[in-house]
PDB file of C-alpha atoms and ligand atoms in Angstrom:
ATOM      1  CA  MET A 334      41.476  56.294   7.483  1.00 95.00           C
ATOM      2  CA  LYS A 335      38.950  58.857   8.647  1.00 98.00           C
ATOM      3  CA  LEU A 336      39.441  58.512  12.425  1.00 98.00           C
ATOM      4  CA  GLN A 337      43.180  57.810  12.667  1.00 98.00           C
ATOM      5  CA  ASP A 338      44.268  57.920  16.337  1.00 92.00           C
ATOM      6  CA  LYS A 339      40.973  59.378  17.555  1.00 98.00           C
ATOM      7  CA  SER A 340      39.672  58.061  20.853  1.00 98.00           C
ATOM      8  CA  ALA A 341      35.986  57.091  20.908  1.00 99.00           C
ATOM      9  CA  ILE A 342      33.599  55.997  23.657  1.00 98.00           C
ATOM     10  CA  ILE A 343      30.517  54.169  22.419  1.00 99.00           C
ATOM     11  CA  THR A 344      27.877  53.239  24.976  1.00 98.00           C
ATOM     12  CA  GLY A 345      25.805  50.097  24.559  1.00 98.00           C
ATOM     13  CA  ALA A 346      28.459  48.872  22.121  1.00 98.00           C
ATOM     14  CA  ALA A 347      28.476  45.226  23.202  1.00 98.00           C
ATOM     15  CA  SER A 348      25.492  44.570  20.917  1.00 97.00           C
ATOM     16  CA  GLY A 349      23.576  45.715  17.852  1.00 97.00           C
ATOM     17  CA  ILE A 350      24.018  49.233  16.485  1.00 98.00           C
ATOM     18  CA  GLY A 351      26.716  50.272  18.973  1.00 98.00           C
ATOM     19  CA  LYS A 352      28.790  47.220  18.102  1.00 98.00           C
ATOM     20  CA  GLY A 353      28.453  47.992  14.377  1.00 98.00           C
ATOM     21  CA  ILE A 354      29.632  51.556  14.999  1.00 98.00           C
ATOM     22  CA  ALA A 355      32.576  50.335  17.110  1.00 98.00           C
ATOM     23  CA  GLN A 356      33.694  47.975  14.345  1.00 98.00           C
ATOM     24  CA  THR A 357      33.428  50.714  11.708  1.00 98.00           C
ATOM     25  CA  PHE A 358      35.276  53.279  13.839  1.00 98.00           C
ATOM     26  CA  ALA A 359      38.070  50.764  14.571  1.00 98.00           C
ATOM     27  CA  ARG A 360      38.399  50.013  10.852  1.00 98.00           C
ATOM     28  CA  GLU A 361      38.846  53.773  10.321  1.00 98.00           C
ATOM     29  CA  GLY A 362      41.728  53.901  12.808  1.00 98.00           C
ATOM     30  CA  ALA A 363      39.994  54.950  16.041  1.00 98.00           C
ATOM     31  CA  LYS A 364      40.777  53.528  19.466  1.00 98.00           C
ATOM     32  CA  VAL A 365      37.342  52.449  20.676  1.00 98.00           C
ATOM     33  CA  ALA A 366      35.977  51.933  24.173  1.00 99.00           C
ATOM     34  CA  ILE A 367      33.072  49.486  24.269  1.00 98.00           C
ATOM     35  CA  ALA A 368      31.109  50.833  27.252  1.00 98.00           C
ATOM     36  CA  ASP A 369      28.272  48.566  28.319  1.00 98.00           C
ATOM     37  CA  LEU A 370      26.343  47.254  31.293  1.00 97.00           C
ATOM     38  CA  ASN A 371      27.578  43.829  30.403  1.00 89.00           C
ATOM     39  CA  LEU A 372      31.389  43.802  30.858  1.00 95.00           C
ATOM     40  CA  ASP A 373      31.849  40.249  29.559  1.00 97.00           C
ATOM     41  CA  SER A 374      30.107  41.081  26.273  1.00 97.00           C
ATOM     42  CA  ALA A 375      31.978  44.411  26.089  1.00 98.00           C
ATOM     43  CA  ASN A 376      35.303  42.610  26.520  1.00 98.00           C
ATOM     44  CA  ALA A 377      34.277  40.007  23.935  1.00 98.00           C
ATOM     45  CA  THR A 378      33.421  42.730  21.398  1.00 98.00           C
ATOM     46  CA  ALA A 379      36.715  44.507  22.133  1.00 98.00           C
ATOM     47  CA  ALA A 380      38.631  41.227  21.702  1.00 98.00           C
ATOM     48  CA  GLU A 381      36.920  40.631  18.328  1.00 98.00           C
ATOM     49  CA  ILE A 382      37.961  44.108  17.158  1.00 98.00           C
ATOM     50  CA  CYS A 383      41.552  43.585  18.359  1.00 98.00           C
ATOM     51  CA  ALA A 384      41.659  40.206  16.584  1.00 98.00           C
ATOM     52  CA  HIS A 385      40.878  42.079  13.346  1.00 98.00           C
ATOM     53  CA  GLY A 386      43.783  44.468  13.926  1.00 98.00           C
ATOM     54  CA  GLY A 387      41.833  47.277  15.648  1.00 98.00           C
ATOM     55  CA  LYS A 388      42.362  48.917  19.031  1.00 98.00           C
ATOM     56  CA  ALA A 389      39.566  48.438  21.567  1.00 98.00           C
ATOM     57  CA  ILE A 390      38.901  48.003  25.267  1.00 98.00           C
ATOM     58  CA  GLY A 391      35.794  46.941  27.173  1.00 98.00           C
ATOM     59  CA  VAL A 392      34.526  49.212  29.957  1.00 98.00           C
ATOM     60  CA  ALA A 393      31.807  48.431  32.507  1.00 97.00           C
ATOM     61  CA  MET A 394      29.285  51.277  32.531  1.00 98.00           C
ATOM     62  CA  ASP A 395      25.681  51.686  33.583  1.00 98.00           C
ATOM     63  CA  VAL A 396      24.867  54.961  31.831  1.00 98.00           C
ATOM     64  CA  THR A 397      22.226  55.792  34.456  1.00 98.00           C
ATOM     65  CA  ASN A 398      24.801  55.776  37.278  1.00 98.00           C
ATOM     66  CA  GLU A 399      26.839  58.978  37.578  1.00 98.00           C
ATOM     67  CA  GLU A 400      29.763  57.365  39.449  1.00 98.00           C
ATOM     68  CA  ALA A 401      29.934  54.486  36.968  1.00 98.00           C
ATOM     69  CA  VAL A 402      29.884  56.896  34.013  1.00 98.00           C
ATOM     70  CA  ASN A 403      32.606  59.117  35.496  1.00 98.00           C
ATOM     71  CA  ALA A 404      34.778  56.121  36.413  1.00 98.00           C
ATOM     72  CA  GLY A 405      34.334  54.576  32.946  1.00 98.00           C
ATOM     73  CA  VAL A 406      35.208  57.813  31.147  1.00 98.00           C
ATOM     74  CA  SER A 407      38.294  58.318  33.387  1.00 98.00           C
ATOM     75  CA  ALA A 408      39.435  54.758  32.627  1.00 98.00           C
ATOM     76  CA  VAL A 409      39.132  55.432  28.890  1.00 98.00           C
ATOM     77  CA  VAL A 410      41.043  58.717  29.157  1.00 98.00           C
ATOM     78  CA  GLU A 411      43.771  56.920  31.075  1.00 98.00           C
ATOM     79  CA  ALA A 412      43.964  54.112  28.506  1.00 98.00           C
ATOM     80  CA  PHE A 413      43.721  56.233  25.338  1.00 98.00           C
ATOM     81  CA  GLY A 414      45.043  59.637  26.471  1.00 98.00           C
ATOM     82  CA  GLY A 415      41.755  61.504  25.911  1.00 98.00           C
ATOM     83  CA  VAL A 416      38.327  61.271  24.357  1.00 98.00           C
ATOM     84  CA  ASP A 417      37.552  62.790  20.959  1.00 98.00           C
ATOM     85  CA  ILE A 418      34.229  61.139  20.126  1.00 99.00           C
ATOM     86  CA  LEU A 419      31.254  60.123  22.268  1.00 99.00           C
ATOM     87  CA  VAL A 420      28.480  58.033  20.776  1.00 99.00           C
ATOM     88  CA  SER A 421      25.663  57.908  23.324  1.00 99.00           C
ATOM     89  CA  ASN A 422      23.852  54.844  22.049  1.00 98.00           C
ATOM     90  CA  ALA A 423      22.842  52.601  24.970  1.00 98.00           C
ATOM     91  CA  GLY A 424      19.114  52.016  24.941  1.00 98.00           C
ATOM     92  CA  ILE A 425      16.267  49.653  25.625  1.00 96.00           C
ATOM     93  CA  GLN A 426      12.657  49.442  24.547  1.00 94.00           C
ATOM     94  CA  ILE A 427       9.522  48.868  26.603  1.00 94.00           C
ATOM     95  CA  VAL A 428       6.141  48.975  24.863  1.00 90.00           C
ATOM     96  CA  HIS A 429       2.701  49.421  26.428  1.00 91.00           C
ATOM     97  CA  PRO A 430      -0.348  51.571  25.799  1.00 93.00           C
ATOM     98  CA  LEU A 431       0.013  54.747  27.864  1.00 97.00           C
ATOM     99  CA  GLU A 432      -2.755  53.858  30.298  1.00 98.00           C
ATOM    100  CA  ASP A 433      -0.903  50.627  31.168  1.00 97.00           C
ATOM    101  CA  PHE A 434       2.609  52.114  31.370  1.00 98.00           C
ATOM    102  CA  SER A 435       3.955  51.823  34.905  1.00 98.00           C
ATOM    103  CA  TYR A 436       5.617  54.946  36.272  1.00 98.00           C
ATOM    104  CA  ALA A 437       8.659  52.796  37.089  1.00 98.00           C
ATOM    105  CA  ASP A 438       9.033  51.720  33.436  1.00 98.00           C
ATOM    106  CA  TRP A 439       8.544  55.313  32.246  1.00 98.00           C
ATOM    107  CA  LYS A 440      11.334  56.483  34.565  1.00 98.00           C
ATOM    108  CA  LYS A 441      13.610  53.592  33.585  1.00 98.00           C
ATOM    109  CA  MET A 442      13.253  54.501  29.887  1.00 98.00           C
ATOM    110  CA  LEU A 443      13.976  58.187  30.464  1.00 98.00           C
ATOM    111  CA  ALA A 444      16.905  57.303  32.738  1.00 98.00           C
ATOM    112  CA  ILE A 445      18.658  55.152  30.133  1.00 98.00           C
ATOM    113  CA  HIS A 446      17.954  57.309  27.095  1.00 98.00           C
ATOM    114  CA  LEU A 447      18.083  60.832  28.524  1.00 98.00           C
ATOM    115  CA  ASP A 448      19.980  60.669  31.845  1.00 99.00           C
ATOM    116  CA  GLY A 449      22.503  58.394  30.108  1.00 99.00           C
ATOM    117  CA  ALA A 450      23.028  60.927  27.322  1.00 99.00           C
ATOM    118  CA  PHE A 451      23.372  63.778  29.832  1.00 99.00           C
ATOM    119  CA  LEU A 452      25.758  61.960  32.176  1.00 99.00           C
ATOM    120  CA  THR A 453      28.081  60.659  29.453  1.00 99.00           C
ATOM    121  CA  THR A 454      28.145  64.051  27.733  1.00 99.00           C
ATOM    122  CA  LYS A 455      28.853  65.835  31.010  1.00 99.00           C
ATOM    123  CA  ALA A 456      31.699  63.422  31.760  1.00 99.00           C
ATOM    124  CA  CYS A 457      33.331  63.689  28.303  1.00 98.00           C
ATOM    125  CA  LEU A 458      33.011  67.417  27.532  1.00 98.00           C
ATOM    126  CA  PRO A 459      35.709  68.651  29.947  1.00 98.00           C
ATOM    127  CA  TYR A 460      38.269  66.363  28.256  1.00 98.00           C
ATOM    128  CA  MET A 461      37.189  67.513  24.795  1.00 98.00           C
ATOM    129  CA  TYR A 462      37.295  71.175  25.865  1.00 98.00           C
ATOM    130  CA  LYS A 463      40.760  70.823  27.448  1.00 98.00           C
ATOM    131  CA  SER A 464      42.376  68.899  24.596  1.00 97.00           C
ATOM    132  CA  GLY A 465      42.329  71.740  22.065  1.00 96.00           C
ATOM    133  CA  ARG A 466      41.390  69.124  19.418  1.00 96.00           C
ATOM    134  CA  GLY A 467      37.613  69.665  19.593  1.00 96.00           C
ATOM    135  CA  GLY A 468      35.333  66.673  19.537  1.00 98.00           C
ATOM    136  CA  SER A 469      32.163  65.060  18.303  1.00 98.00           C
ATOM    137  CA  VAL A 470      29.154  64.039  20.375  1.00 99.00           C
ATOM    138  CA  ILE A 471      26.644  61.839  18.599  1.00 99.00           C
ATOM    139  CA  TYR A 472      23.327  60.745  20.075  1.00 99.00           C
ATOM    140  CA  MET A 473      21.504  57.659  18.867  1.00 98.00           C
ATOM    141  CA  GLY A 474      18.060  59.018  18.176  1.00 98.00           C
ATOM    142  CA  SER A 475      15.499  57.265  16.022  1.00 98.00           C
ATOM    143  CA  VAL A 476      12.789  58.002  13.498  1.00 98.00           C
ATOM    144  CA  HIS A 477      10.971  58.283  16.830  1.00 98.00           C
ATOM    145  CA  SER A 478      12.944  61.518  17.378  1.00 98.00           C
ATOM    146  CA  LYS A 479      10.630  62.918  14.659  1.00 98.00           C
ATOM    147  CA  GLU A 480       7.531  60.694  14.532  1.00 97.00           C
ATOM    148  CA  ALA A 481       5.315  58.974  17.068  1.00 97.00           C
ATOM    149  CA  SER A 482       4.161  55.372  17.186  1.00 92.00           C
ATOM    150  CA  MET A 483       1.584  53.798  19.414  1.00 90.00           C
ATOM    151  CA  LEU A 484       2.777  51.972  22.562  1.00 90.00           C
ATOM    152  CA  LYS A 485       6.070  53.912  22.786  1.00 95.00           C
ATOM    153  CA  ALA A 486       5.337  56.995  24.916  1.00 98.00           C
ATOM    154  CA  PRO A 487       8.626  57.205  26.862  1.00 98.00           C
ATOM    155  CA  TYR A 488      10.777  56.101  23.909  1.00 98.00           C
ATOM    156  CA  VAL A 489       9.291  58.754  21.603  1.00 98.00           C
ATOM    157  CA  THR A 490       9.542  61.382  24.354  1.00 99.00           C
ATOM    158  CA  ALA A 491      13.182  60.559  25.089  1.00 99.00           C
ATOM    159  CA  LYS A 492      14.229  60.333  21.438  1.00 99.00           C
ATOM    160  CA  HIS A 493      12.651  63.739  20.714  1.00 99.00           C
ATOM    161  CA  GLY A 494      14.499  65.088  23.778  1.00 99.00           C
ATOM    162  CA  LEU A 495      17.902  64.064  22.428  1.00 99.00           C
ATOM    163  CA  ILE A 496      17.515  66.552  19.586  1.00 99.00           C
ATOM    164  CA  GLY A 497      17.099  69.348  22.128  1.00 99.00           C
ATOM    165  CA  LEU A 498      20.153  68.183  24.051  1.00 99.00           C
ATOM    166  CA  ALA A 499      22.259  68.016  20.875  1.00 99.00           C
ATOM    167  CA  LYS A 500      21.314  71.605  19.998  1.00 99.00           C
ATOM    168  CA  VAL A 501      22.423  72.873  23.415  1.00 99.00           C
ATOM    169  CA  VAL A 502      25.710  70.936  23.261  1.00 99.00           C
ATOM    170  CA  ALA A 503      26.247  72.325  19.736  1.00 98.00           C
ATOM    171  CA  LYS A 504      25.887  75.891  21.047  1.00 98.00           C
ATOM    172  CA  GLU A 505      27.951  75.419  24.207  1.00 98.00           C
ATOM    173  CA  GLY A 506      30.638  73.310  22.506  1.00 98.00           C
ATOM    174  CA  ALA A 507      31.179  75.486  19.429  1.00 98.00           C
ATOM    175  CA  LYS A 508      33.933  77.649  20.856  1.00 98.00           C
ATOM    176  CA  TYR A 509      35.892  74.477  21.670  1.00 98.00           C
ATOM    177  CA  GLY A 510      35.260  72.866  18.268  1.00 98.00           C
ATOM    178  CA  VAL A 511      32.895  70.304  19.794  1.00 98.00           C
ATOM    179  CA  HIS A 512      30.008  69.336  17.486  1.00 98.00           C
ATOM    180  CA  ALA A 513      26.852  67.496  18.524  1.00 98.00           C
ATOM    181  CA  ASN A 514      24.454  65.687  16.201  1.00 99.00           C
ATOM    182  CA  VAL A 515      21.780  62.995  16.218  1.00 99.00           C
ATOM    183  CA  ILE A 516      21.409  59.898  14.039  1.00 98.00           C
ATOM    184  CA  CYS A 517      17.805  58.789  13.544  1.00 98.00           C
ATOM    185  CA  PRO A 518      17.593  55.210  12.249  1.00 98.00           C
ATOM    186  CA  GLY A 519      14.521  53.371  11.094  1.00 98.00           C
ATOM    187  CA  PHE A 520      14.116  49.747  12.203  1.00 97.00           C
ATOM    188  CA  VAL A 521      17.354  47.732  12.313  1.00 98.00           C
ATOM    189  CA  ARG A 522      17.279  43.981  13.088  1.00 97.00           C
ATOM    190  CA  THR A 523      19.022  43.928  16.481  1.00 96.00           C
ATOM    191  CA  PRO A 524      18.107  42.126  19.730  1.00 93.00           C
ATOM    192  CA  LEU A 525      16.139  45.261  20.715  1.00 91.00           C
ATOM    193  CA  VAL A 526      13.891  44.960  17.663  1.00 94.00           C
ATOM    194  CA  ASP A 527      13.686  41.170  17.682  1.00 94.00           C
ATOM    195  CA  LYS A 528      12.265  41.394  21.213  1.00 92.00           C
ATOM    196  CA  GLN A 529       9.599  43.918  20.138  1.00 90.00           C
ATOM    197  CA  ILE A 530       8.144  41.897  17.273  1.00 94.00           C
ATOM    198  CA  PRO A 531       6.310  39.286  19.405  1.00 95.00           C
ATOM    199  CA  GLU A 532       5.438  41.948  22.028  1.00 91.00           C
ATOM    200  CA  GLN A 533       3.812  44.185  19.425  1.00 88.00           C
ATOM    201  CA  ALA A 534       2.048  41.224  17.821  1.00 93.00           C
ATOM    202  CA  LEU A 535       0.519  40.435  21.195  1.00 93.00           C
ATOM    203  CA  ALA A 536      -0.371  44.031  22.046  1.00 88.00           C
ATOM    204  CA  LEU A 537      -1.907  44.739  18.621  1.00 90.00           C
ATOM    205  CA  GLY A 538      -3.503  41.300  18.129  1.00 96.00           C
ATOM    206  CA  ILE A 539      -1.765  40.647  14.767  1.00 97.00           C
ATOM    207  CA  SER A 540       0.872  38.183  13.516  1.00 97.00           C
ATOM    208  CA  GLU A 541       4.631  38.786  13.750  1.00 97.00           C
ATOM    209  CA  ALA A 542       4.870  38.956   9.933  1.00 97.00           C
ATOM    210  CA  GLU A 543       2.163  41.639   9.964  1.00 97.00           C
ATOM    211  CA  VAL A 544       4.077  43.607  12.624  1.00 95.00           C
ATOM    212  CA  ILE A 545       7.125  43.685  10.323  1.00 97.00           C
ATOM    213  CA  LYS A 546       5.225  44.453   7.117  1.00 97.00           C
ATOM    214  CA  ASN A 547       2.357  46.629   8.325  1.00 95.00           C
ATOM    215  CA  VAL A 548       3.809  48.350  11.380  1.00 93.00           C
ATOM    216  CA  MET A 549       7.616  48.506  11.259  1.00 95.00           C
ATOM    217  CA  LEU A 550       8.304  48.840   7.534  1.00 98.00           C
ATOM    218  CA  LYS A 551       4.927  50.093   6.301  1.00 96.00           C
ATOM    219  CA  GLU A 552       6.016  53.663   5.601  1.00 97.00           C
ATOM    220  CA  THR A 553       9.427  52.869   4.054  1.00 98.00           C
ATOM    221  CA  VAL A 554       9.922  53.393   0.321  1.00 98.00           C
ATOM    222  CA  ASP A 555      10.933  49.757  -0.273  1.00 98.00           C
ATOM    223  CA  GLY A 556       9.863  47.580   2.684  1.00 97.00           C
ATOM    224  CA  GLU A 557      13.497  47.152   3.777  1.00 97.00           C
ATOM    225  CA  PHE A 558      15.103  47.201   7.203  1.00 98.00           C
ATOM    226  CA  THR A 559      17.897  49.735   7.748  1.00 98.00           C
ATOM    227  CA  THR A 560      21.184  47.866   8.345  1.00 98.00           C
ATOM    228  CA  LEU A 561      23.908  48.149  10.974  1.00 98.00           C
ATOM    229  CA  GLU A 562      26.279  49.262   8.208  1.00 98.00           C
ATOM    230  CA  ASP A 563      23.893  52.050   7.112  1.00 98.00           C
ATOM    231  CA  VAL A 564      23.766  53.458  10.644  1.00 98.00           C
ATOM    232  CA  ALA A 565      27.511  53.030  11.211  1.00 98.00           C
ATOM    233  CA  GLU A 566      28.371  54.898   7.977  1.00 98.00           C
ATOM    234  CA  ALA A 567      26.079  57.810   8.886  1.00 98.00           C
ATOM    235  CA  THR A 568      27.599  57.961  12.383  1.00 98.00           C
ATOM    236  CA  LEU A 569      31.109  57.902  10.884  1.00 98.00           C
ATOM    237  CA  PHE A 570      30.167  60.878   8.702  1.00 98.00           C
ATOM    238  CA  PHE A 571      29.285  62.959  11.768  1.00 98.00           C
ATOM    239  CA  ALA A 572      32.281  61.665  13.753  1.00 98.00           C
ATOM    240  CA  ALA A 573      34.789  62.552  11.038  1.00 98.00           C
ATOM    241  CA  PHE A 574      33.306  65.911  10.035  1.00 98.00           C
ATOM    242  CA  PRO A 575      36.026  68.461  10.705  1.00 95.00           C
ATOM    243  CA  SER A 576      34.248  71.734  11.504  1.00 95.00           C
ATOM    244  CA  ASN A 577      31.381  73.459  13.286  1.00 96.00           C
ATOM    245  CA  ALA A 578      29.573  73.691   9.933  1.00 98.00           C
ATOM    246  CA  LEU A 579      27.738  70.463  10.744  1.00 98.00           C
ATOM    247  CA  THR A 580      26.412  70.718  14.280  1.00 98.00           C
ATOM    248  CA  GLY A 581      23.051  70.662  16.040  1.00 98.00           C
ATOM    249  CA  GLN A 582      21.655  68.497  13.230  1.00 98.00           C
ATOM    250  CA  SER A 583      19.780  65.234  12.980  1.00 98.00           C
ATOM    251  CA  LEU A 584      20.048  62.762  10.117  1.00 98.00           C
ATOM    252  CA  VAL A 585      17.317  60.232   9.383  1.00 98.00           C
ATOM    253  CA  VAL A 586      18.506  56.878   7.970  1.00 98.00           C
ATOM    254  CA  SER A 587      15.276  54.966   7.474  1.00 98.00           C
ATOM    255  CA  HIS A 588      14.565  53.920   3.854  1.00 98.00           C
ATOM    256  CA  GLY A 589      12.343  56.974   3.543  1.00 98.00           C
ATOM    257  CA  TRP A 590      10.060  56.065   6.460  1.00 97.00           C
ATOM    258  CA  PHE A 591      10.383  59.664   7.604  1.00 97.00           C
ATOM    259  CA  MET A 592      11.233  62.432   5.136  1.00 97.00           C
ATOM    260  CA  GLU A 593      12.162  65.897   6.388  1.00 90.00           C
TER     261      GLU A 593
HETATM  262  P1  NAD B 599      20.671  46.257  21.511  1.00 89.90           P
HETATM  263  O1  NAD B 599      19.720  45.723  22.507  1.00 89.90           O
HETATM  264  O2  NAD B 599      21.205  45.372  20.447  1.00 89.90           O
HETATM  265  O3  NAD B 599      21.920  46.938  22.236  1.00 89.90           O
HETATM  266  C1  NAD B 599      21.759  47.823  23.293  1.00 89.90           C
HETATM  267  C2  NAD B 599      22.982  47.741  24.192  1.00 89.90           C
HETATM  268  O4  NAD B 599      22.813  48.729  25.225  1.00 89.90           O
HETATM  269  C3  NAD B 599      23.159  46.379  24.888  1.00 89.90           C
HETATM  270  O5  NAD B 599      24.495  45.926  24.721  1.00 89.90           O
HETATM  271  C4  NAD B 599      22.849  46.683  26.353  1.00 89.90           C
HETATM  272  O6  NAD B 599      23.605  45.883  27.265  1.00 89.90           O
HETATM  273  C5  NAD B 599      23.239  48.149  26.444  1.00 89.90           C
HETATM  274  N1  NAD B 599      22.598  48.822  27.570  1.00 89.90           N
HETATM  275  C6  NAD B 599      21.296  48.774  27.949  1.00 89.90           C
HETATM  276  N2  NAD B 599      21.107  49.502  29.054  1.00 89.90           N
HETATM  277  C7  NAD B 599      22.309  50.042  29.383  1.00 89.90           C
HETATM  278  C8  NAD B 599      22.767  50.874  30.432  1.00 89.90           C
HETATM  279  N3  NAD B 599      21.931  51.302  31.391  1.00 89.90           N
HETATM  280  N4  NAD B 599      24.064  51.232  30.444  1.00 89.90           N
HETATM  281  C9  NAD B 599      24.922  50.787  29.498  1.00 89.90           C
HETATM  282  N5  NAD B 599      24.558  49.979  28.491  1.00 89.90           N
HETATM  283  C10 NAD B 599      23.261  49.606  28.437  1.00 89.90           C
HETATM  284  O7  NAD B 599      19.903  47.527  20.875  1.00 89.90           O
HETATM  285  P2  NAD B 599      20.141  48.351  19.514  1.00 89.90           P
HETATM  286  O8  NAD B 599      18.983  48.068  18.642  1.00 89.90           O
HETATM  287  O9  NAD B 599      21.500  48.205  19.009  1.00 89.90           O
HETATM  288  O10 NAD B 599      19.908  49.837  20.075  1.00 89.90           O
HETATM  289  C11 NAD B 599      20.960  50.758  20.275  1.00 89.90           C
HETATM  290  C12 NAD B 599      20.387  52.163  20.211  1.00 89.90           C
HETATM  291  O11 NAD B 599      19.820  52.388  18.927  1.00 89.90           O
HETATM  292  C13 NAD B 599      19.274  52.442  21.234  1.00 89.90           C
HETATM  293  O12 NAD B 599      19.425  53.758  21.753  1.00 89.90           O
HETATM  294  C14 NAD B 599      18.018  52.357  20.387  1.00 89.90           C
HETATM  295  O13 NAD B 599      16.965  53.121  20.922  1.00 89.90           O
HETATM  296  C15 NAD B 599      18.525  52.931  19.076  1.00 89.90           C
HETATM  297  N6  NAD B 599      17.733  52.596  17.914  1.00 89.90           N
HETATM  298  C16 NAD B 599      17.554  51.297  17.548  1.00 89.90           C
HETATM  299  C17 NAD B 599      16.802  51.013  16.419  1.00 89.90           C
HETATM  300  C18 NAD B 599      16.574  49.607  15.961  1.00 89.90           C
HETATM  301  O14 NAD B 599      15.704  49.408  15.094  1.00 89.90           O
HETATM  302  N7  NAD B 599      17.290  48.613  16.441  1.00 89.90           N
HETATM  303  C19 NAD B 599      16.232  52.050  15.658  1.00 89.90           C
HETATM  304  C20 NAD B 599      16.433  53.360  16.067  1.00 89.90           C
HETATM  305  C21 NAD B 599      17.182  53.629  17.188  1.00 89.90           C
END
């Protein structure tokens, strides 16, 4: 098992990609904290993992609220004795052409994706630094950390920003053995993407099938969605990597949509 006895906090893990990562980490021996806005769903995900023999707890956390983040991280440290891995994954999507984007929606997007990454990192680093065991911070970026798409100004801006944050954490964390990296998935069928398909069809004046084929998967090498398992395996690779050799990096998992 690659994460035996490690303690991991995964934000937004009650659904989609975060849930897939939590299940994979638990299978590899980690104690996982399912940190999410929605405590009932977080507890349900944790119960599912425990029913399969894993160790998991649900934690209520709005990643945009500093007190909630600090309280959630303290609760995890109390329950698991520390925190070795942070996966900052919570996210939402709002799509509009720039000229129609409300300032409130812009700020909400940056708050969840960027403030959330900052606040959770800030809360976890002192525990990683003190433990003497090092740690791994992983940000859920996107192909949109590298590429732009129409209608997604704040999402693309925030996802690019996470790469900058990871590089700073990599530099500051190195002397404590703390690595920071970014996973950049292509489209994965989760509630977040399922919600966008009709919205994009409406905004672009095309059918939902055309959104999938001609917008979402157009640039992939094989017209395939990336899966939860693909993203979870890539995240596990960063989480389990034992040295500072792999830090400050971003890994694109997208069926060739974006090639470095
Ligand atoms: P999802 O909607 O299935 O899950 C997101 C989770 O985040 C939900 O459980 C939600 O309750 C939680 N959340 C939302 N706001 C929160 C907040 N303020 N505090 C705490 N939790 C909050 O979405 P997903 O597709 O699994 O997306 C997860 C991450 O992956 C996001 O950062 C997203 O940008 C990124 N991503 C997704 C795709 C994709 O195609 N699905 C591709 C690339 C990157």
